[in-house]
């Protein structure tokens, strides 16, 4: 059985990682071979070019954030807010309400707080995303290995069938042929199912990117209006 | 004081008006994942309708008389022709497999279609529905352009990393120009002297002399706070006077504004996610960008170079075309 394991990296990643573990455990039976011949990473199966890490500048529309600022790590207010808005089960409507309330309670120091919250979200999202991207790479390799096994077994079956036609098939070979045919049928079915789920697998990092962008917009909104 | 307030209010409302297009144009957006085309009014910047089309709509353009809309339904292996008045599909054109992008001859016919899965450019007479020719090009053809005089067709092939120059009469490739990895969009500048070609993986835009076929300039991009691998140039549009070029930079979520005299990037505008293609309103006051991941369209005011609005559309907006009325 193919497995993709995700490490829980911080308490903040809990629910989201859990969701993606679920998503990708469904994808355990899903792997693929690269469809874009010119992807830079041979084990990257998605049509979208692989982007290892999301950058602050991709998301943040206000004045530049200092990515070296790690003060969010020791700020309880930010930890609490991040915990509340990061999980994907929380709708964007809810996160917007939470952020607006947070903004109204922290008017004096709003911009630095929002920037630090964004940095916390960026950091958490990049960690989860990197685990998913690693998982996609591993599972693509497994799909390639499966494709290789299918080719080898198909060749063996052809040889044994030839023996059968020639009347030279031994009893032992007959047993082998039956087992190989059964295994081939399963392998092909699994391979095909995984191929069909490629879009779904490739969507996982995109969904994280999509959510971070939306959250960054919400965090930026209160002091943009000021 | 009262008069002053009134004047200020007037100035304010006038300034708001000036950020939108003076005339009402109709903006059409193809939504790759929703199998729809979104229609936007350029004056109100509101979605007025959504049309159901074939599977995976990508390339989108208008007939010369602007009465019909042409849409590449990539997964249906066809080009759909939609009547703009009734918003109904009136016919389909034989496109060859997996049509992605196309360009209409300046006279209005024929249509040159890039077939991504078949390494071909299909030439179709849009009046008779006949395939006139199939031109073999590089692997995974994508971008399609044509010189203002209609004599030369250009096509990019994503895997071969080339811009092919094709004689529109003989349908023969006359020149191949090697550019950076995964070329996407290629267009002629307004005077037809230069070809602009974007390279998604290479992260550059090559400027090719249309006469000598030499690359005269290669533009790279550097955005503070953004890693280089997210800077993936795709859509290109140039102002009619050739003074500025706008380049969509994919997952960096930015549009680069380039001074075409110096080839310097004057500004990087943050739009939506995975910005893909761009389209000017006919008066060039606004530019619309399709943002594939954030499922919206950003509207840029060309004079102020400011993003003035984000309009939610269907899933994975891809192409954009804007009609005169």
Coordinates of C-alpha atoms in Angstrom, one line a residue:
Chain A
X1 CA 0.0 0.0 0.0
X2 CA 1.3 3.4 -0.9
X3 CA 1.6 5.9 1.9
X4 CA 2.1 9.6 2.2
X5 CA 3.0 10.7 5.7
X6 CA 2.8 14.2 6.9
X7 CA 4.5 15.4 10.1
X8 CA 2.6 17.6 12.4
X9 CA 4.9 20.6 12.5
X10 CA 3.2 22.9 14.9
X11 CA 0.0 23.2 16.9
X12 CA -1.3 25.7 14.4
X13 CA -1.1 23.3 11.5
X14 CA -3.2 20.7 13.2
X15 CA -6.6 20.9 11.6
X16 CA -5.4 21.9 8.2
X17 CA -2.8 19.2 8.1
X18 CA -5.5 16.8 9.2
X19 CA -7.7 17.9 6.3
X20 CA -4.9 17.4 3.8
X21 CA -3.9 14.1 5.3
X22 CA -7.5 13.1 4.6
X23 CA -7.4 14.6 1.1
X24 CA -4.1 13.0 0.3
X25 CA -4.9 9.7 1.9
X26 CA -7.7 9.6 -0.6
X27 CA -4.9 10.3 -3.0
X28 CA -2.9 7.4 -1.7
X29 CA -4.4 5.5 -4.5
X30 CA -3.8 8.3 -6.8
X31 CA -0.5 8.9 -8.5
X32 CA 0.6 9.9 -11.9
X33 CA 3.2 10.2 -14.5
X34 CA 4.3 13.7 -15.6
X35 CA 2.0 15.1 -18.3
X36 CA 4.2 18.1 -19.0
X37 CA 7.3 16.8 -20.6
X38 CA 9.2 20.0 -19.8
X39 CA 8.5 20.3 -16.1
X40 CA 11.8 21.1 -14.4
X41 CA 11.3 18.6 -11.6
X42 CA 10.8 15.1 -13.2
X43 CA 8.7 14.0 -10.3
X44 CA 6.4 17.0 -10.5
X45 CA 3.2 15.9 -12.3
X46 CA 1.1 19.0 -12.3
X47 CA 0.5 21.3 -15.3
X48 CA 1.3 24.4 -13.1
X49 CA 5.0 25.0 -12.7
X50 CA 6.3 23.9 -9.3
X51 CA 6.7 26.8 -6.9
X52 CA 8.4 25.5 -3.8
X53 CA 7.7 28.4 -1.5
X54 CA 5.2 31.3 -1.4
X55 CA 6.7 34.7 -1.0
X56 CA 5.3 37.7 1.0
X57 CA 5.3 39.9 -2.1
X58 CA 3.0 37.6 -4.0
X59 CA 0.3 38.2 -1.4
X60 CA 0.8 41.4 0.5
X61 CA -0.6 44.6 -1.0
X62 CA 0.4 47.1 1.6
X63 CA 3.8 48.5 2.4
X64 CA 6.5 45.8 2.3
X65 CA 6.6 43.3 5.2
X66 CA 9.9 42.4 6.8
X67 CA 10.1 38.7 6.4
X68 CA 13.0 38.5 8.9
X69 CA 10.6 39.9 11.6
X70 CA 9.9 36.9 13.8
X71 CA 8.2 38.7 16.6
X72 CA 4.9 37.0 15.7
X73 CA 6.3 33.8 17.2
X74 CA 6.2 35.2 20.7
X75 CA 3.0 37.3 20.4
X76 CA 0.1 35.6 22.0
X77 CA -2.5 37.8 20.3
X78 CA -1.1 36.8 16.9
X79 CA -0.9 33.1 17.8
X80 CA -4.5 33.2 18.9
X81 CA -5.7 35.0 15.8
X82 CA -3.7 32.8 13.5
X83 CA -5.2 29.7 15.1
X84 CA -8.6 31.0 14.6
X85 CA -8.3 31.9 10.9
X86 CA -5.8 29.4 9.5
X87 CA -7.9 26.2 9.3
X88 CA -9.7 25.7 6.0
X89 CA -12.9 24.6 7.8
X90 CA -13.3 28.2 8.9
X91 CA -15.1 30.0 6.0
X92 CA -13.7 33.3 4.6
X93 CA -16.8 35.0 5.8
X94 CA -16.0 33.9 9.4
X95 CA -12.3 34.9 9.1
X96 CA -13.3 38.3 7.9
X97 CA -15.5 38.8 10.9
X98 CA -12.7 37.6 13.2
X99 CA -10.2 39.9 11.5
X100 CA -12.5 42.9 11.6
X101 CA -13.2 42.4 15.3
X102 CA -9.4 42.0 16.0
X103 CA -8.7 45.2 14.1
X104 CA -11.3 47.2 16.0
X105 CA -9.7 46.0 19.3
X106 CA -6.2 46.8 18.3
X107 CA -6.5 50.2 16.5
X108 CA -3.3 51.7 17.9
X109 CA -0.9 49.2 16.6
X110 CA -2.9 47.8 13.7
X111 CA -0.5 47.7 10.8
X112 CA 2.4 46.0 12.5
X113 CA 0.0 43.5 14.1
X114 CA -1.6 42.6 10.8
X115 CA 1.8 42.3 9.1
X116 CA 3.0 40.0 11.7
X117 CA -0.2 37.9 11.5
X118 CA 0.4 37.7 7.8
X119 CA 3.9 36.5 8.4
X120 CA 2.7 33.8 10.8
X121 CA 0.1 32.6 8.2
X122 CA 2.8 32.7 5.5
X123 CA 5.1 30.6 7.5
X124 CA 2.5 28.0 8.5
X125 CA 1.1 27.8 5.0
X126 CA 4.6 27.3 3.5
X127 CA 5.2 24.5 6.0
X128 CA 2.0 22.6 5.2
X129 CA 2.4 23.3 1.5
X130 CA 6.0 22.0 1.5
X131 CA 4.8 18.7 3.1
X132 CA 2.1 18.4 0.4
X133 CA 4.5 19.1 -2.4
X134 CA 6.9 16.5 -1.0
X135 CA 4.0 14.1 -0.8
X136 CA 3.1 14.7 -4.5
X137 CA 6.7 14.1 -5.5
X138 CA 6.9 10.9 -3.7
X139 CA 3.6 9.6 -5.0
X140 CA 4.6 10.5 -8.5
X141 CA 7.7 8.4 -8.1
X142 CA 5.6 5.5 -6.9
X143 CA 3.3 5.8 -9.9
X144 CA 6.3 5.7 -12.1
X145 CA 7.5 2.6 -10.4
X146 CA 4.1 1.0 -10.8
X147 CA 4.2 1.9 -14.5
X148 CA 7.5 0.2 -14.8
X149 CA 6.2 -2.9 -13.0
X150 CA 3.2 -3.0 -15.4
X151 CA 5.5 -2.9 -18.4
X152 CA 7.7 -5.7 -17.0
X153 CA 4.8 -7.9 -16.1
X154 CA 3.2 -7.3 -19.5
X155 CA 6.3 -8.5 -21.2
X156 CA 6.4 -11.6 -19.0
X157 CA 2.7 -12.4 -19.8
X158 CA 3.4 -12.0 -23.5
X159 CA 6.3 -14.5 -23.3
X160 CA 4.2 -17.0 -21.3
X161 CA 1.3 -16.7 -23.7
X162 CA 3.6 -17.5 -26.5
X163 CA 4.7 -20.6 -24.7
X164 CA 1.0 -21.5 -24.3
X165 CA 0.4 -21.1 -28.0
X166 CA 3.5 -23.2 -28.7
X167 CA 2.3 -25.9 -26.3
X168 CA 5.4 -25.5 -24.2
X169 CA 3.8 -24.0 -21.1
X170 CA 4.7 -25.9 -18.0
X171 CA 2.2 -26.3 -15.1
X172 CA 4.4 -24.0 -13.0
X173 CA 4.4 -21.4 -15.8
X174 CA 0.6 -21.7 -16.1
X175 CA 0.2 -20.8 -12.4
X176 CA 2.6 -17.9 -12.9
X177 CA 0.6 -16.7 -15.9
X178 CA -2.7 -16.7 -13.9
X179 CA -1.0 -14.8 -11.0
X180 CA 0.6 -12.3 -13.4
X181 CA -2.6 -11.6 -15.3
X182 CA -4.4 -11.0 -12.0
X183 CA -1.7 -8.7 -10.7
X184 CA -1.5 -6.8 -14.0
X185 CA -5.2 -6.2 -14.0
X186 CA -5.1 -4.7 -10.5
X187 CA -2.0 -2.6 -11.2
X188 CA -3.5 -1.2 -14.4
X189 CA -6.7 -0.3 -12.6
X190 CA -4.9 1.4 -9.8
X191 CA -2.6 3.3 -12.2
X192 CA -5.6 4.5 -14.2
X193 CA -7.6 5.6 -11.2
X194 CA -4.6 7.6 -10.0
X195 CA -4.1 9.2 -13.4
X196 CA -7.7 10.4 -13.4
X197 CA -7.2 12.0 -10.0
X198 CA -4.2 14.1 -11.0
X199 CA -6.1 17.4 -11.2
X200 CA -7.4 16.8 -7.7
X201 CA -4.0 16.1 -6.3
X202 CA -2.4 19.1 -8.0
X203 CA -5.2 21.3 -6.6
X204 CA -4.1 20.8 -3.0
X205 CA -1.2 23.3 -2.9
X206 CA -3.3 25.7 -5.1
X207 CA -6.1 25.7 -2.5
X208 CA -3.6 26.7 0.2
X209 CA -2.2 29.5 -2.0
X210 CA -5.7 30.7 -2.7
X211 CA -6.7 30.9 0.9
X212 CA -3.5 32.7 2.0
X213 CA -4.1 35.3 -0.7
X214 CA -7.7 35.8 0.5
X215 CA -6.6 36.1 4.1
X216 CA -3.8 38.6 3.2
X217 CA -6.4 40.7 1.5
X218 CA -8.6 40.6 4.7
X219 CA -5.7 41.5 6.9
X220 CA -4.7 44.4 4.7
X221 CA -8.2 45.8 4.4
X222 CA -8.7 47.5 7.8
X223 CA -5.7 49.7 7.7
X224 CA -6.0 50.3 4.0
X225 CA -9.3 52.0 4.8
X226 CA -7.7 54.1 7.5
Chain B
X1 CA -18.2 76.3 2.9
X2 CA -21.3 74.7 1.6
X3 CA -20.2 75.5 -2.0
X4 CA -16.7 74.2 -1.3
X5 CA -18.2 70.9 -0.1
X6 CA -20.4 70.7 -3.2
X7 CA -17.4 71.4 -5.5
X8 CA -15.3 68.8 -3.7
X9 CA -18.1 66.3 -4.1
X10 CA -18.3 67.1 -7.8
X11 CA -14.6 66.8 -8.2
X12 CA -14.7 63.5 -6.3
X13 CA -17.5 62.0 -8.4
X14 CA -15.7 63.2 -11.6
X15 CA -12.5 61.6 -10.5
X16 CA -14.4 58.4 -9.9
X17 CA -15.9 58.6 -13.4
X18 CA -12.5 59.1 -14.9
X19 CA -11.2 55.9 -13.5
X20 CA -13.7 53.9 -15.5
X21 CA -14.0 53.7 -19.2
X22 CA -15.8 56.6 -20.9
X23 CA -17.7 54.3 -23.2
X24 CA -19.4 51.0 -22.3
X25 CA -17.6 48.1 -23.8
X26 CA -18.5 44.5 -23.4
X27 CA -15.8 42.3 -21.8
X28 CA -15.8 38.6 -22.4
X29 CA -13.8 36.2 -20.1
X30 CA -13.4 32.5 -20.7
X31 CA -13.5 30.4 -17.5
X32 CA -11.4 27.3 -18.0
X33 CA -12.8 25.2 -15.2
X34 CA -16.5 26.3 -15.3
X35 CA -17.1 25.9 -19.0
X36 CA -18.5 29.4 -19.1
X37 CA -17.9 32.8 -20.5
X38 CA -18.5 35.8 -18.2
X39 CA -19.8 39.0 -19.6
X40 CA -18.8 42.3 -17.9
X41 CA -19.9 45.9 -18.6
X42 CA -16.7 48.0 -18.8
X43 CA -18.5 51.1 -17.5
X44 CA -20.2 49.7 -14.4
X45 CA -17.5 47.0 -14.0
X46 CA -20.3 44.5 -13.2
X47 CA -21.0 41.0 -14.4
X48 CA -24.0 41.2 -16.7
X49 CA -24.3 37.6 -17.8
X50 CA -22.7 34.2 -17.9
X51 CA -22.9 32.0 -21.0
X52 CA -22.5 28.2 -20.8
X53 CA -20.0 27.0 -23.5
X54 CA -18.0 23.9 -24.3
X55 CA -15.5 22.1 -22.2
X56 CA -12.4 24.0 -21.0
X57 CA -12.8 27.3 -22.8
X58 CA -9.5 29.1 -23.2
X59 CA -8.6 31.2 -26.3
X60 CA -11.3 33.8 -27.0
X61 CA -11.6 36.4 -29.8
X62 CA -14.2 38.3 -31.9
X63 CA -14.9 38.2 -35.6
X64 CA -13.9 41.3 -37.5
X65 CA -17.4 42.7 -37.6
X66 CA -17.6 42.0 -33.9
X67 CA -21.0 40.2 -34.3
X68 CA -19.7 36.9 -33.1
X69 CA -17.5 35.6 -30.4
X70 CA -15.1 32.7 -31.1
X71 CA -14.1 30.4 -28.2
X72 CA -11.6 27.5 -28.1
X73 CA -13.5 24.7 -26.4
X74 CA -10.2 22.8 -25.8
X75 CA -11.6 19.6 -24.4
X76 CA -14.3 19.4 -27.0
X77 CA -11.7 19.8 -29.8
X78 CA -13.7 22.5 -31.4
X79 CA -14.1 26.3 -31.8
X80 CA -17.5 27.6 -30.8
X81 CA -19.1 30.5 -32.6
X82 CA -21.4 32.6 -30.4
X83 CA -23.8 35.2 -31.6
X84 CA -23.3 38.3 -29.4
X85 CA -26.9 39.4 -29.6
X86 CA -28.6 36.1 -28.7
X87 CA -25.6 34.8 -26.6
X88 CA -26.2 31.4 -28.2
X89 CA -23.8 29.1 -29.9
X90 CA -24.7 29.3 -33.6
X91 CA -22.1 26.9 -35.0
X92 CA -18.8 25.1 -34.3
X93 CA -15.7 25.3 -36.4
X94 CA -13.4 22.3 -37.1
X95 CA -10.4 23.2 -35.0
X96 CA -8.2 20.2 -34.8
X97 CA -7.4 18.6 -31.5
X98 CA -7.1 20.6 -28.3
X99 CA -7.3 24.1 -29.6
X100 CA -5.8 26.5 -27.1
X101 CA -5.2 29.9 -28.7
X102 CA -5.9 31.4 -32.1
X103 CA -5.6 34.5 -34.2
X104 CA -7.8 35.9 -36.9
X105 CA -6.3 37.2 -40.1
X106 CA -6.6 41.1 -40.2
X107 CA -9.0 40.7 -43.1
X108 CA -11.3 38.7 -40.8
X109 CA -10.7 35.3 -42.3
X110 CA -9.1 32.7 -42.0
X111 CA -8.6 31.7 -38.4
X112 CA -5.2 30.2 -37.3
X113 CA -5.5 27.8 -34.4
X114 CA -2.8 26.3 -32.2
X115 CA -3.5 22.6 -31.5
X116 CA -1.6 21.9 -28.2
X117 CA -1.8 18.1 -28.3
X118 CA -1.0 17.7 -32.0
X119 CA 1.9 19.9 -32.8
X120 CA 0.0 21.7 -35.5
X121 CA -1.5 25.0 -36.5
X122 CA -4.9 24.5 -38.1
X123 CA -6.0 27.0 -40.7
X124 CA -9.8 27.3 -40.9
X125 CA -12.1 29.3 -43.2
X126 CA -14.7 30.6 -40.8
X127 CA -17.2 31.3 -43.5
X128 CA -17.2 27.8 -45.2
X129 CA -16.2 25.9 -42.0
X130 CA -13.4 24.2 -44.0
X131 CA -10.0 23.3 -42.9
X132 CA -7.7 25.0 -45.4
X133 CA -4.4 23.6 -44.1
X134 CA -2.6 22.0 -41.2
X135 CA 0.8 23.4 -40.5
X136 CA 3.3 21.2 -38.6
X137 CA 5.1 23.2 -35.9
X138 CA 7.1 22.4 -32.7
X139 CA 5.9 20.4 -29.7
X140 CA 2.9 21.9 -27.8
X141 CA 2.1 24.9 -29.9
X142 CA 0.5 27.7 -28.0
X143 CA 0.8 31.4 -28.7
X144 CA -0.5 32.8 -32.0
X145 CA 0.1 36.2 -33.5
X146 CA 0.0 37.8 -36.9
X147 CA 1.8 40.7 -38.5
X148 CA -0.4 43.9 -39.0
X149 CA -0.1 43.3 -42.8
X150 CA -1.3 39.7 -42.4
X151 CA 1.7 38.3 -44.3
X152 CA 3.3 36.5 -41.4
X153 CA 1.8 34.2 -38.7
X154 CA 3.8 33.6 -35.5
X155 CA 3.4 30.6 -33.2
X156 CA 5.2 29.5 -30.1
X157 CA 5.9 25.9 -29.2
X158 CA 6.1 25.3 -25.5
X159 CA 8.4 22.3 -25.5
X160 CA 10.6 23.2 -28.5
X161 CA 11.1 26.6 -27.0
X162 CA 10.7 28.4 -30.4
X163 CA 8.9 31.1 -32.1
X164 CA 8.0 29.9 -35.6
X165 CA 7.5 32.5 -38.3
X166 CA 5.1 31.2 -40.9
X167 CA 4.3 32.6 -44.4
X168 CA 0.5 33.1 -44.4
X169 CA 0.3 32.4 -48.1
X170 CA 2.4 29.3 -48.5
X171 CA 1.8 28.0 -44.9
X172 CA 5.5 27.2 -44.7
X173 CA 7.7 28.0 -41.7
X174 CA 10.3 30.5 -42.9
X175 CA 12.2 31.0 -39.6
X176 CA 12.5 29.5 -36.2
X177 CA 13.8 31.6 -33.3
X178 CA 15.0 29.9 -30.2
X179 CA 13.8 31.7 -27.0
X180 CA 13.8 30.9 -23.3
X181 CA 12.0 27.9 -21.8
X182 CA 8.3 27.4 -22.3
X183 CA 7.3 30.3 -24.6
X184 CA 3.6 31.2 -24.2
X185 CA 2.3 34.4 -25.8
X186 CA 3.8 36.0 -28.9
X187 CA 2.5 39.2 -30.5
X188 CA 3.6 41.8 -33.0
X189 CA 4.1 45.3 -31.7
X190 CA 1.8 47.9 -33.2
X191 CA 4.1 48.9 -36.0
X192 CA 4.9 45.3 -36.9
X193 CA 8.6 45.8 -36.5
X194 CA 9.1 43.7 -33.4
X195 CA 7.7 40.5 -32.0
X196 CA 7.3 40.1 -28.2
X197 CA 7.4 36.6 -26.9
X198 CA 7.0 35.6 -23.2
X199 CA 8.8 32.6 -21.7
X200 CA 7.0 31.1 -18.7
X201 CA 9.8 29.0 -17.2
X202 CA 12.6 31.2 -18.5
X203 CA 11.0 34.1 -16.8
X204 CA 11.8 36.5 -19.7
X205 CA 10.3 38.3 -22.6
X206 CA 12.2 38.3 -25.8
X207 CA 12.0 41.1 -28.3
X208 CA 12.6 39.8 -31.8
X209 CA 13.3 42.0 -34.8
X210 CA 10.6 41.0 -37.3
X211 CA 12.9 41.6 -40.2
X212 CA 16.2 40.0 -39.2
X213 CA 14.6 37.5 -36.7
X214 CA 17.3 38.4 -34.2
X215 CA 16.6 38.8 -30.6
X216 CA 17.4 42.4 -29.9
X217 CA 16.5 42.5 -26.3
X218 CA 15.6 40.2 -23.5
X219 CA 13.6 41.6 -20.5
X220 CA 14.0 40.0 -17.1
X221 CA 11.9 40.7 -14.0
X222 CA 12.9 41.1 -10.4
X223 CA 10.3 41.9 -7.8
X224 CA 11.3 42.7 -4.2
X225 CA 10.0 40.1 -1.8
X226 CA 9.1 37.6 -4.5
X227 CA 11.0 34.5 -5.4
X228 CA 12.2 34.2 -9.0
X229 CA 10.4 30.9 -9.6
X230 CA 7.0 32.6 -9.2
X231 CA 7.8 35.1 -12.0
X232 CA 6.3 33.4 -15.0
X233 CA 5.6 35.8 -17.9
X234 CA 2.5 34.9 -20.0
X235 CA 0.1 37.5 -21.4
X236 CA 1.4 40.6 -23.2
X237 CA -0.4 43.7 -24.4
X238 CA 1.1 46.9 -25.9
X239 CA -0.5 50.3 -26.2
X240 CA -1.4 51.3 -29.8
X241 CA 1.3 54.0 -29.7
X242 CA 3.8 51.4 -28.7
X243 CA 4.9 53.4 -25.6
X244 CA 4.1 50.8 -22.9
X245 CA 3.9 47.1 -22.7
X246 CA 2.0 45.2 -20.0
X247 CA 3.1 41.7 -19.1
X248 CA 1.2 39.3 -16.9
X249 CA 3.6 37.5 -14.6
X250 CA 1.6 34.4 -13.5
X251 CA 1.9 33.2 -9.9
X252 CA 3.9 36.3 -8.8
X253 CA 0.4 37.9 -9.1
X254 CA 1.9 41.0 -10.7
X255 CA 1.6 42.8 -14.0
X256 CA 4.8 44.5 -15.2
X257 CA 4.5 47.8 -16.9
X258 CA 7.4 48.3 -19.3
X259 CA 8.6 51.5 -20.9
X260 CA 9.2 50.3 -24.5
X261 CA 11.9 52.9 -25.2
X262 CA 14.1 51.9 -22.3
X263 CA 12.7 48.4 -21.8
X264 CA 12.8 49.2 -18.1
X265 CA 10.0 47.9 -15.9
X266 CA 8.3 51.1 -14.5
X267 CA 5.9 49.3 -12.1
X268 CA 4.8 46.0 -10.9
X269 CA 1.1 46.0 -10.1
X270 CA -0.3 43.5 -7.7
X271 CA -3.5 42.0 -9.2
X272 CA -5.1 38.6 -8.5
X273 CA -3.5 35.2 -8.3
X274 CA -1.8 33.5 -11.3
X275 CA -2.4 36.4 -13.7
X276 CA -2.6 34.9 -17.2
X277 CA -4.0 37.1 -20.0
X278 CA -4.7 40.8 -20.5
X279 CA -7.0 42.8 -22.6
X280 CA -7.4 46.6 -23.2
X281 CA -10.7 48.4 -23.6
X282 CA -10.7 49.9 -27.2
X283 CA -10.1 53.4 -25.8
X284 CA -7.1 51.9 -23.8
X285 CA -8.2 53.5 -20.6
X286 CA -8.6 50.2 -18.8
X287 CA -6.9 46.8 -18.9
X288 CA -8.5 43.7 -17.7
X289 CA -6.4 40.8 -16.3
X290 CA -7.6 37.2 -15.9
X291 CA -6.5 35.7 -12.6
X292 CA -6.6 31.9 -12.7
X293 CA -6.4 31.0 -9.0
X294 CA -8.3 33.8 -7.3
X295 CA -11.1 33.4 -9.8
X296 CA -11.4 37.1 -10.5
X297 CA -10.6 39.8 -13.1
X298 CA -8.5 42.8 -12.0
X299 CA -9.2 46.1 -13.7
X300 CA -6.2 48.4 -14.1
X301 CA -6.6 52.1 -14.8
X302 CA -4.0 52.7 -17.5
X303 CA -3.4 56.4 -16.9
X304 CA -2.8 56.2 -13.2
X305 CA -1.4 52.6 -13.3
X306 CA -3.6 51.6 -10.4
X307 CA -5.6 48.5 -9.8
X308 CA -9.1 49.9 -9.4
X309 CA -11.3 46.9 -9.0
X310 CA -11.4 43.1 -8.7
X311 CA -14.5 41.4 -10.3
X312 CA -15.3 37.8 -9.3
X313 CA -16.0 35.6 -12.3
X314 CA -16.0 31.9 -13.0
X315 CA -13.4 29.3 -11.9
X316 CA -10.0 29.6 -13.6
X317 CA -10.5 32.7 -15.8
X318 CA -8.2 32.3 -18.7
X319 CA -8.8 34.5 -21.8
X320 CA -10.2 38.0 -22.3
X321 CA -11.5 39.9 -25.3
X322 CA -13.3 43.2 -25.3
X323 CA -15.9 44.4 -27.9
X324 CA -16.4 47.9 -29.1
X325 CA -19.9 48.0 -27.9

